[in-house]
mmCIF file of C-alpha atoms in Angstrom:
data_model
loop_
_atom_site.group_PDB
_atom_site.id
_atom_site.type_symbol
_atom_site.label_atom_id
_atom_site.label_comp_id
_atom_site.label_asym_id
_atom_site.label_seq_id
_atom_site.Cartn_x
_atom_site.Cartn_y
_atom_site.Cartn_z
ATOM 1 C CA UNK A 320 139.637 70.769 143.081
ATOM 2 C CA UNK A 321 140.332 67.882 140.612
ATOM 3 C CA UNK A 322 138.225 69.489 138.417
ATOM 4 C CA UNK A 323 139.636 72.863 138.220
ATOM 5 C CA UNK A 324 142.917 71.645 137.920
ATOM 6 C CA UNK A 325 141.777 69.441 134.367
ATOM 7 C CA UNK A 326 140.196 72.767 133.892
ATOM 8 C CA UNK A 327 143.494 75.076 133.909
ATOM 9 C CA UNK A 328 145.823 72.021 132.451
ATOM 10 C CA UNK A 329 142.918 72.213 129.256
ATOM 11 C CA UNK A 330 143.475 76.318 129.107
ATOM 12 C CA UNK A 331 147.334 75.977 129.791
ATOM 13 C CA UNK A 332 147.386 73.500 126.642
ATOM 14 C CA UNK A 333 145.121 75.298 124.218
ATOM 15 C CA UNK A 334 148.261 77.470 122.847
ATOM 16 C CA UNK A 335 146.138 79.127 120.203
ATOM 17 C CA UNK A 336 143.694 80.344 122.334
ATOM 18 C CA UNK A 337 142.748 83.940 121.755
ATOM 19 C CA UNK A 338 140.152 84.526 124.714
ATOM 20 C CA UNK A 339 139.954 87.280 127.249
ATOM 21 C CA UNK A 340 140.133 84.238 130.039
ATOM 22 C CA UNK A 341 143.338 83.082 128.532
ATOM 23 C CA UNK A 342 145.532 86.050 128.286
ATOM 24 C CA UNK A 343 145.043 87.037 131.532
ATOM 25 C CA UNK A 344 144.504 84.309 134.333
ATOM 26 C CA UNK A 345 148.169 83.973 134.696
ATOM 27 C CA UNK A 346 149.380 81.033 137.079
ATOM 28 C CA UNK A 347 149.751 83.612 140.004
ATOM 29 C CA UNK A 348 146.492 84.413 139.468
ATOM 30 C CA UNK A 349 145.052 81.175 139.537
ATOM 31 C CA UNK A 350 147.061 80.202 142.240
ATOM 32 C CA UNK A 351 145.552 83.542 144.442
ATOM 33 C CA UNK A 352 142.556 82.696 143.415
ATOM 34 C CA UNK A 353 141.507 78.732 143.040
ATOM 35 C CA UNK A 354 140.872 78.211 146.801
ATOM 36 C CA UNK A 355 138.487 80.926 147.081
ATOM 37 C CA UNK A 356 134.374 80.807 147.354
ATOM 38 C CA UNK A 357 131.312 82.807 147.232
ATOM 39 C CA UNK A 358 128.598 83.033 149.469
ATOM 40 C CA UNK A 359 126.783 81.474 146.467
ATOM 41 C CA UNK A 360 129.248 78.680 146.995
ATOM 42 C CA UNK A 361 130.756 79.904 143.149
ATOM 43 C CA UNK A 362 134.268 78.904 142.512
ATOM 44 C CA UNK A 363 137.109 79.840 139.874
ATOM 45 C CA UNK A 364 135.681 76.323 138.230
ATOM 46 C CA UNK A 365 132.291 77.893 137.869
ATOM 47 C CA UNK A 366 133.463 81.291 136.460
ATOM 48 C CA UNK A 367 136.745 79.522 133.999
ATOM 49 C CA UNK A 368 134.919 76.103 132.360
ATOM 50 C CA UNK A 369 132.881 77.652 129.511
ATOM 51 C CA UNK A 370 136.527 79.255 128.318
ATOM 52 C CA UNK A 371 138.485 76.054 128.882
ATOM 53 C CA UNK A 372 136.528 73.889 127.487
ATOM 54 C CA UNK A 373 135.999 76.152 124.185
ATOM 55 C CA UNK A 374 139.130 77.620 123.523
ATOM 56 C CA UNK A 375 138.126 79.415 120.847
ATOM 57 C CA UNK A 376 135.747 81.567 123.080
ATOM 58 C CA UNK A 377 136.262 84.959 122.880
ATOM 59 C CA UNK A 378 135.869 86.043 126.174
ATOM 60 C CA UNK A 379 136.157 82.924 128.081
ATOM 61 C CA UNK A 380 135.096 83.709 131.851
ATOM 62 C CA UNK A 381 131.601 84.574 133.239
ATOM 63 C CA UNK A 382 130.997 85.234 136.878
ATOM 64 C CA UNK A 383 129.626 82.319 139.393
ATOM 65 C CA UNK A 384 127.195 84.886 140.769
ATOM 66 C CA UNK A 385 126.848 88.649 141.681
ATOM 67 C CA UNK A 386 129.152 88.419 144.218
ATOM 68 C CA UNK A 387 131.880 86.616 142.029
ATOM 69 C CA UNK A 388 132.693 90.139 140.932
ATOM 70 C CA UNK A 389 134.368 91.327 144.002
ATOM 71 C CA UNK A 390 135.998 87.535 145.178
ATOM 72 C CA UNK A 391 136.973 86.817 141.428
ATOM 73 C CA UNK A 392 137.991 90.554 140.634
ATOM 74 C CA UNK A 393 141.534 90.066 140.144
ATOM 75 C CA UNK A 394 140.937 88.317 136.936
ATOM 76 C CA UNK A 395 137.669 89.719 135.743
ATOM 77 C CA UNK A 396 138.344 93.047 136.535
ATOM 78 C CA UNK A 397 141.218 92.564 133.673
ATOM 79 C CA UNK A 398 139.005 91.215 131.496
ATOM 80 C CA UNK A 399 136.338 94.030 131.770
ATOM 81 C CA UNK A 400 138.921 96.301 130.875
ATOM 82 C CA UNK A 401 140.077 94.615 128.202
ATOM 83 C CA UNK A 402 136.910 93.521 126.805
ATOM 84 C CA UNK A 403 135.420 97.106 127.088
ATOM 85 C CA UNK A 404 138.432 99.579 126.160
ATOM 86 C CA UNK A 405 138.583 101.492 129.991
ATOM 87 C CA UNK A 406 141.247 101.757 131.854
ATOM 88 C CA UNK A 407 139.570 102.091 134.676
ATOM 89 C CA UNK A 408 136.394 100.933 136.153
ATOM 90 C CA UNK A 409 134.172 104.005 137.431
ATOM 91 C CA UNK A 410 130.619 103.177 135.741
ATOM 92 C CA UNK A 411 128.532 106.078 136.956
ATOM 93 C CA UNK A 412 125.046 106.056 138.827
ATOM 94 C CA UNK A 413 122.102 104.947 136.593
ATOM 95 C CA UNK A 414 120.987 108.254 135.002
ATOM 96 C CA UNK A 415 118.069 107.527 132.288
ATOM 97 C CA UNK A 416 117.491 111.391 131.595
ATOM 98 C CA UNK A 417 113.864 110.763 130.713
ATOM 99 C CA UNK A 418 113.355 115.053 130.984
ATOM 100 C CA UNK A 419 116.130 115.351 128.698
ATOM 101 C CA UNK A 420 115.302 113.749 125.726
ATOM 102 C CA UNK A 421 115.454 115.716 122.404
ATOM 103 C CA UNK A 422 114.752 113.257 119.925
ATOM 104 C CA UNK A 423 111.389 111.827 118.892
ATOM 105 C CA UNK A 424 111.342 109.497 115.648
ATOM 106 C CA UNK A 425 114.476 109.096 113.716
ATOM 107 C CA UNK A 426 112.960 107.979 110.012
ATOM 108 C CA UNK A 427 109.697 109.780 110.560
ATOM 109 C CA UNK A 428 109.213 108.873 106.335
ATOM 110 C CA UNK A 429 110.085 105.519 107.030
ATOM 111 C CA UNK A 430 112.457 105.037 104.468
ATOM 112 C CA UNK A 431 114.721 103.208 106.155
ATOM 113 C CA UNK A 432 114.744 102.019 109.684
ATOM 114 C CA UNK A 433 112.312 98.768 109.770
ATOM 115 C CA UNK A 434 111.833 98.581 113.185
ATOM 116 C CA UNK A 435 113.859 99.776 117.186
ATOM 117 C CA UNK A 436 114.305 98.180 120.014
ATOM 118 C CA UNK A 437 116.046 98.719 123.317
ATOM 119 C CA UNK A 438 116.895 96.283 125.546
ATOM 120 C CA UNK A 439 118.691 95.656 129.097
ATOM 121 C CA UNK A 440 119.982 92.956 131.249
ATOM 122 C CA UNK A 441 119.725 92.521 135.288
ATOM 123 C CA UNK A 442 120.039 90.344 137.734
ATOM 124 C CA UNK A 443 118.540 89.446 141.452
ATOM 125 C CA UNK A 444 121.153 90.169 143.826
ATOM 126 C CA UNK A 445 119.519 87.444 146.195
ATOM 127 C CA UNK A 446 120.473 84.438 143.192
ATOM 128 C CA UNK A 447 123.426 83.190 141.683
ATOM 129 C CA UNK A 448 124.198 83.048 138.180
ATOM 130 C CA UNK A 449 123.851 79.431 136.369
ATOM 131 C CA UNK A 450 126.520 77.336 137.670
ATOM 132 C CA UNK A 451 125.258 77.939 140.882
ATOM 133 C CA UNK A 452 121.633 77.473 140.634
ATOM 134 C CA UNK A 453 119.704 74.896 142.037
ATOM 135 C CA UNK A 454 116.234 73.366 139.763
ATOM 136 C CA UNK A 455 114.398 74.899 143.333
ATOM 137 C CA UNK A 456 116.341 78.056 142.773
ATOM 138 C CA UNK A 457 115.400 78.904 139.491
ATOM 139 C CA UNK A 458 111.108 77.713 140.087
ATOM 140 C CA UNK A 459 111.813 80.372 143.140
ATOM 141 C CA UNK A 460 113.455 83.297 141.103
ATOM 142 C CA UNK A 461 110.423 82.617 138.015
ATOM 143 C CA UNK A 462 107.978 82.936 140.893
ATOM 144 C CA UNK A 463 109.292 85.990 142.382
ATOM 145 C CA UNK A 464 109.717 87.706 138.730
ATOM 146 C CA UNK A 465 106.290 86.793 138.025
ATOM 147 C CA UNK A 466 104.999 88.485 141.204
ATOM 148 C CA UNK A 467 106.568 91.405 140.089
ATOM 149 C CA UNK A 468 105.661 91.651 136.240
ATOM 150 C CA UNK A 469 102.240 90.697 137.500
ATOM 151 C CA UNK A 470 102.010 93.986 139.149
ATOM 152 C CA UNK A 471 102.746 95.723 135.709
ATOM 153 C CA UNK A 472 99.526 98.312 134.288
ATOM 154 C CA UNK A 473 98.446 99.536 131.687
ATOM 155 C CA UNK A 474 100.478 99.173 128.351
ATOM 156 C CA UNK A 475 102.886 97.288 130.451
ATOM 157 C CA UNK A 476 100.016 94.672 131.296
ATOM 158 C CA UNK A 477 101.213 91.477 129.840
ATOM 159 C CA UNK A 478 100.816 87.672 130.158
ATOM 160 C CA UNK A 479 103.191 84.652 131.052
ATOM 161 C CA UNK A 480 104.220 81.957 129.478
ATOM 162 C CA UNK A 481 106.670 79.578 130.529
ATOM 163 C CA UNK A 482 108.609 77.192 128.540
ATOM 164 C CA UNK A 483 107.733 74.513 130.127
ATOM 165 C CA UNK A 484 104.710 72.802 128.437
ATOM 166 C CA UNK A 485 105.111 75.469 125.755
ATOM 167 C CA UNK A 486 104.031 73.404 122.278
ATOM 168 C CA UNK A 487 107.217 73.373 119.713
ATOM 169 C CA UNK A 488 104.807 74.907 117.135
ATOM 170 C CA UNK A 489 104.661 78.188 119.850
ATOM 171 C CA UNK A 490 108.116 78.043 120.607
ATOM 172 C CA UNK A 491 109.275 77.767 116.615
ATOM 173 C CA UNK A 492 106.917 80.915 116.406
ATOM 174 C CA UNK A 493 108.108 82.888 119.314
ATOM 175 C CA UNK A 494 111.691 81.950 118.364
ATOM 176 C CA UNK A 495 111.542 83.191 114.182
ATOM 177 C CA UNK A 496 109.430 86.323 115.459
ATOM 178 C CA UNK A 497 112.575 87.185 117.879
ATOM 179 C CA UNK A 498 110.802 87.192 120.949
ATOM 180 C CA UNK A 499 112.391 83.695 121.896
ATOM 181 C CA UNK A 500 116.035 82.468 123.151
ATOM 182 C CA UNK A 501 116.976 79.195 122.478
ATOM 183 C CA UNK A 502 119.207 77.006 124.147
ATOM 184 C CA UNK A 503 121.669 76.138 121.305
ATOM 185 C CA UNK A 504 125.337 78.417 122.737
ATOM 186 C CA UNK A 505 127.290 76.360 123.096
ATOM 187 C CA UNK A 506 129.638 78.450 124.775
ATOM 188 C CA UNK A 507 126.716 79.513 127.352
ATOM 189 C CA UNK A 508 125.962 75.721 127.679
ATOM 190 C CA UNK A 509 129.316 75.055 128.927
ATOM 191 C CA UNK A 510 129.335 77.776 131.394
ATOM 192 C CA UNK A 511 126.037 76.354 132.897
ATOM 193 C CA UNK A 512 123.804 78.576 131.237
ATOM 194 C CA UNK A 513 121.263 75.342 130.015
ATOM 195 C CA UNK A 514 121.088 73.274 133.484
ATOM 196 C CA UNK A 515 117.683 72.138 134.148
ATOM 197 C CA UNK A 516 116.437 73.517 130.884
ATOM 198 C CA UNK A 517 113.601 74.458 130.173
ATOM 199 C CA UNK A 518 112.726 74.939 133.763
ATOM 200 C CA UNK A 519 112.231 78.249 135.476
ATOM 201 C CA UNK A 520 112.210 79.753 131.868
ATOM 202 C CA UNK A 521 109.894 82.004 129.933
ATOM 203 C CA UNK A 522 108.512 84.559 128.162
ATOM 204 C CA UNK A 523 106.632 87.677 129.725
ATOM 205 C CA UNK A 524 105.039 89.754 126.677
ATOM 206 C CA UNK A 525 101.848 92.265 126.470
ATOM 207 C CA UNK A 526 99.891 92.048 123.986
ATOM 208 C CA UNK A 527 101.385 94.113 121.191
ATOM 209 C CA UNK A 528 104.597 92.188 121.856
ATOM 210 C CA UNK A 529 106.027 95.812 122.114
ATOM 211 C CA UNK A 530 107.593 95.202 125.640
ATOM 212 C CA UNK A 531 108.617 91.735 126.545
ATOM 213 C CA UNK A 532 110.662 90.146 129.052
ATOM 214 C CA UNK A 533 113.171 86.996 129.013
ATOM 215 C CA UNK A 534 113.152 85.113 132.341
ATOM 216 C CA UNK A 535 116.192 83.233 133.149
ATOM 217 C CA UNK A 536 117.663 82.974 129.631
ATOM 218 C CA UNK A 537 121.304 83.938 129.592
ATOM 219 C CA UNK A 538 120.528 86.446 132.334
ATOM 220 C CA UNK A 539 117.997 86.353 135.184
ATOM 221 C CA UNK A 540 115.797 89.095 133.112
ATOM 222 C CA UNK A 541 116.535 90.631 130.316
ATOM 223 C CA UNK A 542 113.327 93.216 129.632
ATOM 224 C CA UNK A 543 113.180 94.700 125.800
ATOM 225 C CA UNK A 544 111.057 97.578 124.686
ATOM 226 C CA UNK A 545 110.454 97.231 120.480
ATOM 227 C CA UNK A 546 108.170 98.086 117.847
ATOM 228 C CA UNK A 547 108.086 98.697 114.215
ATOM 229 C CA UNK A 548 109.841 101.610 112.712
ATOM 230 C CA UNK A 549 111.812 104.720 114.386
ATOM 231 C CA UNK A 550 110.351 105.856 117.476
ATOM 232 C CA UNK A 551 113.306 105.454 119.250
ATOM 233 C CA UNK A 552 111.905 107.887 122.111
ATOM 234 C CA UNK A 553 108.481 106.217 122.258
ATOM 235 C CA UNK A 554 110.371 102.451 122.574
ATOM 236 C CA UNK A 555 113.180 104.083 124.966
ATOM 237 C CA UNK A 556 110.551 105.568 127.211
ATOM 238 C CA UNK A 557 108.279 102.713 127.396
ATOM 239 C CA UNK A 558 110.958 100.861 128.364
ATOM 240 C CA UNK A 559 112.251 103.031 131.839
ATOM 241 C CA UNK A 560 108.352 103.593 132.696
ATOM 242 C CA UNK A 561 108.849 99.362 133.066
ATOM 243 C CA UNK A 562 112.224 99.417 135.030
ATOM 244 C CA UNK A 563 111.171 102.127 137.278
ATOM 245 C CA UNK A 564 108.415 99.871 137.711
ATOM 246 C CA UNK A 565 109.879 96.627 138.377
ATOM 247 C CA UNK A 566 112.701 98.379 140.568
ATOM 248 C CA UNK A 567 109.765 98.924 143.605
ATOM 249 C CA UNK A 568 109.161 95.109 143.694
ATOM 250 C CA UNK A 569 112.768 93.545 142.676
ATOM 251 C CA UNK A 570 116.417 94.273 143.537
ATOM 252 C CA UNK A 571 119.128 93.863 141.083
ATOM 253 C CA UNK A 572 122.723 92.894 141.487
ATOM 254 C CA UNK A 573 125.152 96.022 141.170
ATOM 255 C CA UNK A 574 128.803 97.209 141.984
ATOM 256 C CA UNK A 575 129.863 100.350 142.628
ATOM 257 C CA UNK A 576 132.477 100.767 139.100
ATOM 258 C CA UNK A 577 130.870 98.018 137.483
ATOM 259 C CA UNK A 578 127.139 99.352 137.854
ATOM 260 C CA UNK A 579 124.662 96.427 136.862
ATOM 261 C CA UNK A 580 125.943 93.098 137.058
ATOM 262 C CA UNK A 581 125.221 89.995 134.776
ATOM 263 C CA UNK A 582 126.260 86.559 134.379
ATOM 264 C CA UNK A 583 129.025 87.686 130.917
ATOM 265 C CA UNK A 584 131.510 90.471 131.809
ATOM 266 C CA UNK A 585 130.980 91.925 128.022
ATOM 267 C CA UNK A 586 127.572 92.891 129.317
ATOM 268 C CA UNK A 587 127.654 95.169 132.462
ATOM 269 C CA UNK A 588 127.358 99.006 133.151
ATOM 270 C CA UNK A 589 124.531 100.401 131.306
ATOM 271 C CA UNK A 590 123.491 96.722 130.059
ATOM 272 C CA UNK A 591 121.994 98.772 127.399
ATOM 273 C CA UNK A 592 121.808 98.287 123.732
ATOM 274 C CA UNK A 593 119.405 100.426 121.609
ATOM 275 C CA UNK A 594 119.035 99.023 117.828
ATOM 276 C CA UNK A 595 117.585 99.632 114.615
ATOM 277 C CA UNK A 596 117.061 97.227 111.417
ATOM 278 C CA UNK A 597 117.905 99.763 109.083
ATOM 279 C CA UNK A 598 118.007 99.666 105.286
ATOM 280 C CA UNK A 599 121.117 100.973 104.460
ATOM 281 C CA UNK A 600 122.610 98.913 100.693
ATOM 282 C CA UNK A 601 124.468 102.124 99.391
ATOM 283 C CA UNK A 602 126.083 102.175 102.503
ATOM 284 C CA UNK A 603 127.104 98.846 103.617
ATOM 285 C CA UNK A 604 128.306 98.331 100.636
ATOM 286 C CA UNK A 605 131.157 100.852 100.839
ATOM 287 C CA UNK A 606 134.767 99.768 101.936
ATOM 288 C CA UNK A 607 134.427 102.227 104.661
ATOM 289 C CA UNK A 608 131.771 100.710 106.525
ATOM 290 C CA UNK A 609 133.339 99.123 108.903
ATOM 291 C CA UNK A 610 135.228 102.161 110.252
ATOM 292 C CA UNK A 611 132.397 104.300 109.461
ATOM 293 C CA UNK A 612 130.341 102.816 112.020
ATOM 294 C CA UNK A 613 133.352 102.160 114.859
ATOM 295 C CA UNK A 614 134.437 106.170 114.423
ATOM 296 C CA UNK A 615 130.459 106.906 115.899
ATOM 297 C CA UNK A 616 130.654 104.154 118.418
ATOM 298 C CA UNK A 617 128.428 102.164 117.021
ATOM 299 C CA UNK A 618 128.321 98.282 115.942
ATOM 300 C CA UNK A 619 126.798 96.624 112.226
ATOM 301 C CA UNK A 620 125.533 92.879 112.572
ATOM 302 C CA UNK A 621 123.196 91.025 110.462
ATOM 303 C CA UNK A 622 119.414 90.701 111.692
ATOM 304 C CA UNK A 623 119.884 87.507 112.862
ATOM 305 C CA UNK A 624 122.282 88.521 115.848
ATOM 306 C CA UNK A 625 126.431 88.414 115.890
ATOM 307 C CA UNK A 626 128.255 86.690 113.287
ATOM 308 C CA UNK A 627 125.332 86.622 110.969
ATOM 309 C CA UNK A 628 124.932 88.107 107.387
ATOM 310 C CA UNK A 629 122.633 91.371 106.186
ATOM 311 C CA UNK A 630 119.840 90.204 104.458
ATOM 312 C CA UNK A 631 118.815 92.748 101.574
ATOM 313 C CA UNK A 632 121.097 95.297 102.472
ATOM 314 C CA UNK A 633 119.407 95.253 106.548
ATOM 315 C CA UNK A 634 121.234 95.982 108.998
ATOM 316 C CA UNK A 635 121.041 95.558 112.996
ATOM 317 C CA UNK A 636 122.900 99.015 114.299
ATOM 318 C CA UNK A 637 123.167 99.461 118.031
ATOM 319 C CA UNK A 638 125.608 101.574 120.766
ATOM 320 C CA UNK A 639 128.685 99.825 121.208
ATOM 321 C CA UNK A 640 129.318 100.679 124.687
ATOM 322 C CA UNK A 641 127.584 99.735 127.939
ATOM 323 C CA UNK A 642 130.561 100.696 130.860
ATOM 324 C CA UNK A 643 131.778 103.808 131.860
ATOM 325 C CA UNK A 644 128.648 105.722 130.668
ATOM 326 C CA UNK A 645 125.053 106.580 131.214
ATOM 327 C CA UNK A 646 121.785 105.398 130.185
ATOM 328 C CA UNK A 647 121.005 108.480 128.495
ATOM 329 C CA UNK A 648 124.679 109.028 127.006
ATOM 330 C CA UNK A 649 124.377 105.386 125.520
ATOM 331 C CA UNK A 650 121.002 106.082 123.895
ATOM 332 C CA UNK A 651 122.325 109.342 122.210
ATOM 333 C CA UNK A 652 125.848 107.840 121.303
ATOM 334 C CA UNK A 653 123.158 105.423 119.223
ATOM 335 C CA UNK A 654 120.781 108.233 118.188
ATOM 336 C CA UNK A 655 123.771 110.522 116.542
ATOM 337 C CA UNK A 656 125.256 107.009 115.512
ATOM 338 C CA UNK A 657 122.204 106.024 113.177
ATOM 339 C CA UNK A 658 121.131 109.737 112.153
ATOM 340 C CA UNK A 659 124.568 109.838 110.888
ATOM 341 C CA UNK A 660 124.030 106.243 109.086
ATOM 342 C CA UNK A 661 120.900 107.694 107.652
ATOM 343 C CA UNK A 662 122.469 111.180 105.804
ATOM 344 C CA UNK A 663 125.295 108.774 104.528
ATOM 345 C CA UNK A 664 122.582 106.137 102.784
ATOM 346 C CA UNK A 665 120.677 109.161 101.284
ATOM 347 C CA UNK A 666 123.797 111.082 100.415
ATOM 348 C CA UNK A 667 124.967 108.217 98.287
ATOM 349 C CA UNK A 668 121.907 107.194 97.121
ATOM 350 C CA UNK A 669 121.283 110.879 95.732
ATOM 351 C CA UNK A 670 118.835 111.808 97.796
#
């Protein structure tokens, strides 16, 4: 208890804060809640540090474990809402409409998009998220991934490799090709996200490297589907064929509103965000590119992830929302999003 109190004195202090976590654990809140305890044994502590002891954190709060979302909800259901523009929380049932799609290649010239990728998060209902994990618990959860991606065929067949013993010179490689997390958040290593590093971690990739999987990164699995230029239904496909797969062997956390769960509240629902690297300098370089993009729901970032810069005139261009939608309505809210990106470059570039 000591230590959530120096928690919430550290948050009550940090006046400027602008995160999620501050504006709305109010002291009633924190009073309702700071007795209270998950199965997983996760506490308020667990779910409040990262955002106390960075004030500057945007969001501030992740949850203990799967089941923080229901004994926590009175303060992270506030933030979901916040952080993802709903007013209420009614995420429907998983629908990946794999006999509806109408869309093949989006840059079949390949002009412009460099490569796609699509990419979800989930979680084993049977583990807690990192502040909760034991070293034993995460060798356990690598084992029983590895069971499971081990049963994967054909062009879903892929090998293992686990960051322990990995050589720096494979892990610089892995990490610069994009097909590597790192643990340098320090945001994420507040929250517990780096304990017992690099154990129980890895990399799962066949090999093309055109459908990998992150093991106990940020999230307990993270599986991505990419490949160079604009297939977007060849890389969207490939990548349900692999969670239909892995959903026989594994169960992942869910709540009914909140659909999947993982251990940040800005990434639930859908979990699913479909890019493209995308050479667009006409565009980008317009004052209206900004709202542009935000009027089609869809987000601009440099290549190198959030807060980073374009590099010649590249962009990463995804869906913007995850919650309160379906698979298949986030993949075309991306689709129409970077088709409409595309007749804007060649419209100002004369073309």
């Amino acid at each position: 208890m000591a230590d959530l109190a120096d928690l919430w004195a550290k948050l009550q202090a940090a006046k400027d804060s602008k995160s999620l976590l501050k504006k709305n654990l109010t002291e009633d809140l924190y009073n309702e809640l700071k007795d209270k305890k998950t199965s997983f044994n996760g506490t308020l502590a667990d779910c409040i540090r990262s955002g106390c002891e960075n004030p500057d954190s945007g969001v501030g709060i992740y949850a203990s474990d799967p089941e923080g979302y229901t004994v926590f909800a009175p303060v992270l259901d506030k933030v979901i809402k916040d952080y993802h523009k709903v007013d209420k929380l009614d995420h429907p049932e998983p629908s990946f409409g794999e006999d509806k799609i109408d869309f093949g290649n989006l840059d079949p010239s390949g002009e412009l998009i460099v490569s796609t990728r699509v990419r979800v998060g989930r979680s084993h209902d049977s583990f807690g998220f990192p502040p909760v994990l034991s070293k034993e618990d995460r060798v356990n959860m690598e084992k029983k991934t590895l069971e499971a991606l081990n049963t994967l065929e054909g062009d879903l067949k892929g090998t293992y490799y686990p960051l322990t013993g990995m050589s720096k010179e494979t892990q610089k490689q892995l990490t610069e090709d994009h097909f590597l997390f790192n643990d340098s958040d320090r945001f994420l290593r507040a929250a517990g996200g780096y304990n017992d590093w690099p154990t129980g971690r890895g990399i799962f990739h066949t090999p093309d490297k055109k459908f990998l999987v992150w093991v106990n990164e940020e999230d307990h699995l993270r599986f991505i589907s990419m490949q160079m230029g604009g297939d977007l239904q060849e890389v969207y496909l490939r990548l349900v064929k692999a969670i239909r797969q892995l959903e026989k062997k594994l169960s992942f956390a869910k709540r009914e509103g909140l659909g999947y769960l993982t251990f940040c509240p800005s990434n639930l629902g859908t979990t699913l965000r479909a890019s493209v690297h995308i050479k667009i300098p006409k565009l980008s370089a317009t004052p209206e590119f900004k709202a542009f993009c935000d009027k089609l729901n869809i987000q601009a970032r440099g290549i190198h992830g959030e807060h980073t810069e374009s590099v010649g005139g590249v962009y990463d261009i995804s869906n913007k929302r995850r919650l309160g939608l379906t698979e298949f309505e986030a993949i075309q809210e991306m689709r129409v999003g970077v088709e409409a990106v595309i007749a804007e470059e060649k419209r100002l570039s004369g073309k």
